[in-house]
Tab-separated table of C-alpha atoms in Angstrom:
chain	number	residue	atom	x	y	z
O	1	MET	CA	-94.566	-15.441	102.274
O	2	ARG	CA	-90.946	-15.770	103.356
O	3	ARG	CA	-88.689	-12.977	102.131
O	4	PHE	CA	-86.071	-15.111	100.406
O	5	ASN	CA	-87.974	-17.996	98.849
O	6	GLY	CA	-86.096	-19.081	95.722
O	7	LYS	CA	-83.007	-17.035	96.625
O	8	VAL	CA	-79.463	-18.204	97.332
O	9	ALA	CA	-77.381	-16.585	100.080
O	10	PHE	CA	-73.602	-16.957	100.430
O	11	ILE	CA	-72.144	-16.136	103.861
O	12	THR	CA	-68.492	-15.995	104.918
O	13	GLY	CA	-67.420	-16.201	108.547
O	14	ALA	CA	-70.585	-18.204	109.151
O	15	ALA	CA	-69.442	-20.528	111.939
O	16	SER	CA	-70.102	-18.122	114.807
O	17	GLY	CA	-71.403	-14.726	115.833
O	18	ILE	CA	-72.950	-12.437	113.245
O	19	GLY	CA	-72.324	-14.781	110.320
O	20	ARG	CA	-74.009	-17.668	112.095
O	21	ALA	CA	-77.023	-15.548	112.997
O	22	ALA	CA	-77.310	-14.355	109.390
O	23	ALA	CA	-77.139	-17.890	108.005
O	24	VAL	CA	-79.896	-19.055	110.349
O	25	ALA	CA	-82.028	-16.017	109.493
O	26	PHE	CA	-81.614	-16.410	105.725
O	27	ALA	CA	-82.555	-20.092	105.959
O	28	ARG	CA	-85.562	-19.326	108.154
O	29	GLU	CA	-86.719	-16.817	105.523
O	30	GLY	CA	-86.586	-19.428	102.758
O	31	ALA	CA	-83.130	-18.946	101.223
O	32	ARG	CA	-80.878	-21.790	100.238
O	33	VAL	CA	-77.649	-20.980	102.012
O	34	ALA	CA	-73.962	-21.574	101.346
O	35	ILE	CA	-72.050	-21.189	104.599
O	36	THR	CA	-68.280	-20.814	104.669
O	37	ASP	CA	-65.687	-20.521	107.401
O	38	ARG	CA	-62.164	-21.727	108.093
O	39	SER	CA	-63.368	-23.501	111.275
O	40	GLU	CA	-64.717	-26.840	110.086
O	41	ALA	CA	-66.328	-28.274	113.237
O	42	PRO	CA	-68.647	-25.360	114.128
O	43	LEU	CA	-69.456	-24.933	110.436
O	44	GLN	CA	-70.692	-28.517	110.254
O	45	ARG	CA	-72.707	-28.063	113.445
O	46	LEU	CA	-74.428	-25.088	111.840
O	47	ARG	CA	-75.077	-27.123	108.697
O	48	GLY	CA	-76.790	-29.765	110.821
O	49	GLU	CA	-78.884	-27.172	112.617
O	50	ILE	CA	-80.111	-25.601	109.377
O	51	GLU	CA	-80.895	-28.993	107.849
O	52	ALA	CA	-82.763	-30.031	110.996
O	53	GLY	CA	-84.928	-26.947	110.554
O	54	GLY	CA	-85.782	-27.962	106.998
O	55	GLY	CA	-83.322	-25.663	105.259
O	56	GLU	CA	-81.156	-26.437	102.242
O	57	VAL	CA	-77.499	-25.732	102.962
O	58	LEU	CA	-74.010	-26.185	101.530
O	59	ALA	CA	-71.057	-25.976	103.941
O	60	VAL	CA	-67.621	-25.177	102.500
O	61	CYS	CA	-64.443	-24.783	104.541
O	62	CYS	CA	-62.879	-21.563	103.229
O	63	ASP	CA	-60.145	-19.167	104.343
O	64	VAL	CA	-60.897	-15.858	102.609
O	65	SER	CA	-57.215	-14.902	102.724
O	66	VAL	CA	-56.570	-17.785	100.294
O	67	PRO	CA	-57.945	-16.760	96.861
O	68	GLU	CA	-58.160	-20.367	95.678
O	69	ASP	CA	-60.455	-21.201	98.607
O	70	VAL	CA	-62.790	-18.365	97.663
O	71	ASP	CA	-62.851	-19.405	94.009
O	72	VAL	CA	-63.820	-22.943	94.988
O	73	ALA	CA	-66.449	-21.826	97.512
O	74	VAL	CA	-68.287	-19.573	95.061
O	75	ALA	CA	-68.004	-22.133	92.255
O	76	ARG	CA	-69.421	-24.896	94.459
O	77	THR	CA	-72.286	-22.627	95.499
O	78	VAL	CA	-73.253	-21.941	91.891
O	79	GLU	CA	-72.769	-25.587	90.942
O	80	ARG	CA	-75.087	-26.691	93.766
O	81	PHE	CA	-77.750	-23.994	93.616
O	82	GLY	CA	-77.415	-22.530	90.118
O	83	ARG	CA	-77.072	-18.889	91.164
O	84	LEU	CA	-75.989	-16.473	93.921
O	85	ASP	CA	-78.443	-13.757	94.908
O	86	CYS	CA	-77.153	-12.423	98.228
O	87	ALA	CA	-73.527	-12.357	99.375
O	88	PHE	CA	-72.718	-11.457	102.973
O	89	ASN	CA	-68.966	-10.941	103.296
O	90	ASN	CA	-68.611	-11.189	107.038
O	91	ALA	CA	-65.335	-13.034	107.654
O	92	GLY	CA	-62.917	-10.939	109.667
O	93	VAL	CA	-60.491	-10.863	112.567
O	94	GLU	CA	-59.517	-8.439	115.310
O	95	ASN	CA	-56.000	-7.104	115.781
O	96	LYS	CA	-53.636	-7.499	118.712
O	97	ALA	CA	-53.922	-4.203	120.560
O	98	ALA	CA	-50.874	-1.983	120.014
O	99	PRO	CA	-50.088	1.647	119.180
O	100	VAL	CA	-49.042	2.293	115.595
O	101	HIS	CA	-45.274	2.304	116.174
O	102	GLU	CA	-45.456	-1.128	117.820
O	103	ILE	CA	-47.530	-2.902	115.147
O	104	ALA	CA	-45.497	-5.648	113.492
O	105	LEU	CA	-45.668	-5.696	109.704
O	106	ASP	CA	-46.810	-9.312	109.640
O	107	GLU	CA	-49.635	-8.442	112.048
O	108	TRP	CA	-50.658	-5.492	109.842
O	109	ASP	CA	-50.627	-7.754	106.789
O	110	ARG	CA	-52.651	-10.466	108.572
O	111	ILE	CA	-55.468	-8.064	109.390
O	112	LEU	CA	-55.562	-6.459	105.941
O	113	ASP	CA	-55.274	-9.814	104.135
O	114	ILE	CA	-58.376	-11.171	105.845
O	115	ASN	CA	-60.545	-8.127	106.474
O	116	LEU	CA	-59.896	-6.171	103.271
O	117	ARG	CA	-58.172	-8.305	100.644
O	118	GLY	CA	-60.317	-11.318	101.534
O	119	THR	CA	-63.515	-9.332	101.087
O	120	PHE	CA	-62.234	-7.890	97.800
O	121	VAL	CA	-61.483	-11.386	96.456
O	122	CYS	CA	-64.927	-12.598	97.525
O	123	MET	CA	-66.557	-9.662	95.764
O	124	LYS	CA	-64.685	-10.344	92.524
O	125	HIS	CA	-66.123	-13.856	92.302
O	126	GLU	CA	-69.571	-13.013	93.674
O	127	ILE	CA	-70.110	-10.030	91.394
O	128	ALA	CA	-68.873	-11.930	88.335
O	129	GLN	CA	-71.635	-14.478	88.954
O	130	MET	CA	-74.222	-11.772	89.614
O	131	LEU	CA	-73.353	-10.121	86.308
O	132	ARG	CA	-73.896	-13.437	84.528
O	133	GLN	CA	-77.322	-13.918	86.072
O	134	GLY	CA	-78.524	-10.305	85.863
O	135	GLY	CA	-78.230	-8.956	89.395
O	136	GLY	CA	-77.715	-9.526	93.088
O	137	VAL	CA	-76.880	-7.913	96.415
O	138	VAL	CA	-73.584	-7.731	98.314
O	139	VAL	CA	-73.309	-6.728	101.971
O	140	ASN	CA	-69.888	-6.279	103.565
O	141	THR	CA	-69.236	-6.248	107.300
O	142	SER	CA	-67.352	-3.098	108.176
O	143	SER	CA	-67.583	-1.767	111.749
O	144	GLY	CA	-68.196	1.291	113.836
O	145	ALA	CA	-64.397	1.317	113.747
O	146	GLY	CA	-64.762	2.059	110.037
O	147	ILE	CA	-65.945	5.606	110.773
O	148	ARG	CA	-63.944	6.473	113.899
O	149	GLY	CA	-60.511	5.938	115.383
O	150	VAL	CA	-59.685	3.129	117.787
O	151	ALA	CA	-56.786	3.498	120.206
O	152	GLY	CA	-54.592	0.419	119.836
O	153	GLY	CA	-56.615	-0.718	116.834
O	154	ALA	CA	-55.083	1.029	113.829
O	155	SER	CA	-54.848	-2.040	111.604
O	156	TYR	CA	-58.423	-3.122	112.322
O	157	ALA	CA	-59.784	0.413	111.905
O	158	ALA	CA	-57.819	0.918	108.686
O	159	SER	CA	-59.214	-2.304	107.229
O	160	LYS	CA	-62.773	-1.354	108.132
O	161	HIS	CA	-62.431	2.219	106.823
O	162	ALA	CA	-61.107	0.782	103.563
O	163	LEU	CA	-64.051	-1.609	103.302
O	164	ILE	CA	-66.411	1.350	103.231
O	165	GLY	CA	-64.468	2.881	100.342
O	166	LEU	CA	-64.500	-0.455	98.527
O	167	THR	CA	-68.241	-0.779	99.112
O	168	LYS	CA	-69.048	2.709	97.811
O	169	SER	CA	-66.857	2.302	94.733
O	170	ALA	CA	-68.354	-1.073	93.844
O	171	ALA	CA	-71.851	0.345	94.312
O	172	LEU	CA	-71.089	2.927	91.630
O	173	ASP	CA	-69.431	0.366	89.353
O	174	TYR	CA	-72.500	-1.887	89.275
O	175	ALA	CA	-75.484	0.379	89.977
O	176	LYS	CA	-76.744	0.034	86.401
O	177	ALA	CA	-76.183	-3.722	86.389
O	178	ASN	CA	-78.880	-4.396	89.019
O	179	ILE	CA	-76.237	-5.155	91.664
O	180	ARG	CA	-76.444	-3.346	94.986
O	181	VAL	CA	-73.468	-3.149	97.356
O	182	ASN	CA	-73.789	-1.982	100.966
O	183	ALA	CA	-71.973	-2.247	104.282
O	184	VAL	CA	-73.207	-2.966	107.786
O	185	LEU	CA	-71.307	-1.343	110.659
O	186	PRO	CA	-71.783	-3.307	113.898
O	187	GLY	CA	-70.864	-1.869	117.252
O	188	ASN	CA	-69.979	-3.965	120.296
O	189	ILE	CA	-71.782	-7.265	119.763
O	190	GLU	CA	-72.092	-10.459	121.837
O	191	THR	CA	-69.694	-12.612	119.793
O	192	PRO	CA	-66.590	-14.759	120.329
O	193	MET	CA	-64.560	-11.932	118.757
O	194	MET	CA	-65.778	-9.557	121.470
O	195	ASP	CA	-64.805	-12.095	124.135
O	196	ARG	CA	-61.295	-12.235	122.706
O	197	PHE	CA	-61.027	-8.486	122.265
O	198	THR	CA	-61.985	-7.741	125.881
O	199	GLY	CA	-60.117	-10.665	127.424
O	200	GLY	CA	-63.433	-11.855	128.805
O	201	ASP	CA	-64.202	-8.553	130.576
O	202	ILE	CA	-67.373	-7.772	128.638
O	203	GLN	CA	-68.200	-4.855	130.927
O	204	LYS	CA	-65.446	-2.898	129.166
O	205	ALA	CA	-67.438	-3.071	125.950
O	206	ILE	CA	-70.787	-2.415	127.632
O	207	ASP	CA	-69.382	0.770	129.144
O	208	LEU	CA	-68.641	2.062	125.624
O	209	GLU	CA	-72.255	1.696	124.501
O	210	PRO	CA	-74.597	4.685	125.028
O	211	VAL	CA	-77.545	2.275	125.252
O	212	GLY	CA	-75.862	0.384	128.097
O	213	ARG	CA	-75.747	-3.076	126.572
O	214	LEU	CA	-74.079	-5.125	123.869
O	215	GLY	CA	-75.840	-5.763	120.596
O	216	LYS	CA	-77.003	-9.232	119.621
O	217	PRO	CA	-75.820	-11.014	116.458
O	218	GLU	CA	-79.452	-11.402	115.441
O	219	GLU	CA	-79.875	-7.617	115.401
O	220	ILE	CA	-77.061	-7.279	112.882
O	221	ALA	CA	-78.435	-10.191	110.860
O	222	GLU	CA	-81.820	-8.501	110.580
O	223	ALA	CA	-80.198	-5.364	109.154
O	224	VAL	CA	-78.325	-7.501	106.618
O	225	LEU	CA	-81.507	-9.281	105.551
O	226	TRP	CA	-83.297	-5.955	105.117
O	227	MET	CA	-80.495	-4.671	102.871
O	228	CYS	CA	-80.733	-7.859	100.796
O	229	SER	CA	-84.524	-7.826	100.588
O	230	ASP	CA	-86.871	-6.078	98.184
O	231	LEU	CA	-87.562	-3.475	100.882
O	232	GLY	CA	-83.953	-2.327	100.492
O	233	ALA	CA	-84.122	-2.131	96.708
O	234	PHE	CA	-83.303	1.609	96.582
O	235	VAL	CA	-80.320	1.311	98.930
O	236	THR	CA	-76.823	1.010	97.486
O	237	GLY	CA	-73.458	2.373	98.569
O	238	ALA	CA	-74.815	2.794	102.093
O	239	SER	CA	-72.928	2.223	105.334
O	240	ILE	CA	-75.546	1.417	107.948
O	241	SER	CA	-74.559	1.614	111.616
O	242	VAL	CA	-76.144	-0.875	114.008
O	243	ASP	CA	-74.157	0.013	117.090
O	244	GLY	CA	-76.278	1.383	119.915
O	245	GLY	CA	-74.808	4.829	119.324
O	246	TRP	CA	-71.174	3.761	119.808
O	247	SER	CA	-69.950	5.622	116.713
O	248	LEU	CA	-71.635	8.924	117.604
């Protein structure tokens, strides 16, 4: 029995990295998946891959920093599949490294608009649908940077700290409505974002990991699926680190 037969999963930032791995995993476990990203070409390639594996998938180009895009993406998901059981709010961006006094206001706003405000807007629409149907699960991608400082990364760390507060507050708001809200906190993971962040020098990131390697997107995806599954039914408001000990 596949864990998500009859369920619908909605994933943002699905075109690459952790989001892509989660979309593939949800589909493999029987979910019908709505995949969203602002990068159209890799999103369509993922759609083709899921369909080739026998999965049912809807691909919607969506920039989470544009509220109208989010509204349309969630509405199309419900129109196509009739419900929304699991929402994985994974879309996010890294900052340009700079100490606090050198961060440009437009750069600060860019990071917060996507990482925090974008997730908040997604949650508004996702949770409204979950209330209509009687329940659901939301998982937000925070980061190990959400529970520690990052030199040169104040805007990114601030956005990820704030996501944990948003997650905990929403968990309390909807605990009696059969809606669970949790956060996953990845460490240094083999993703395009990590390539950009390190300038291609991946060894920099490996050296930060107590376990001596980078994490794999599939390892984060498995944690997300567990939080969304029946085995995670007593877990809400949690911030679960999957980071090889980086945040210790």
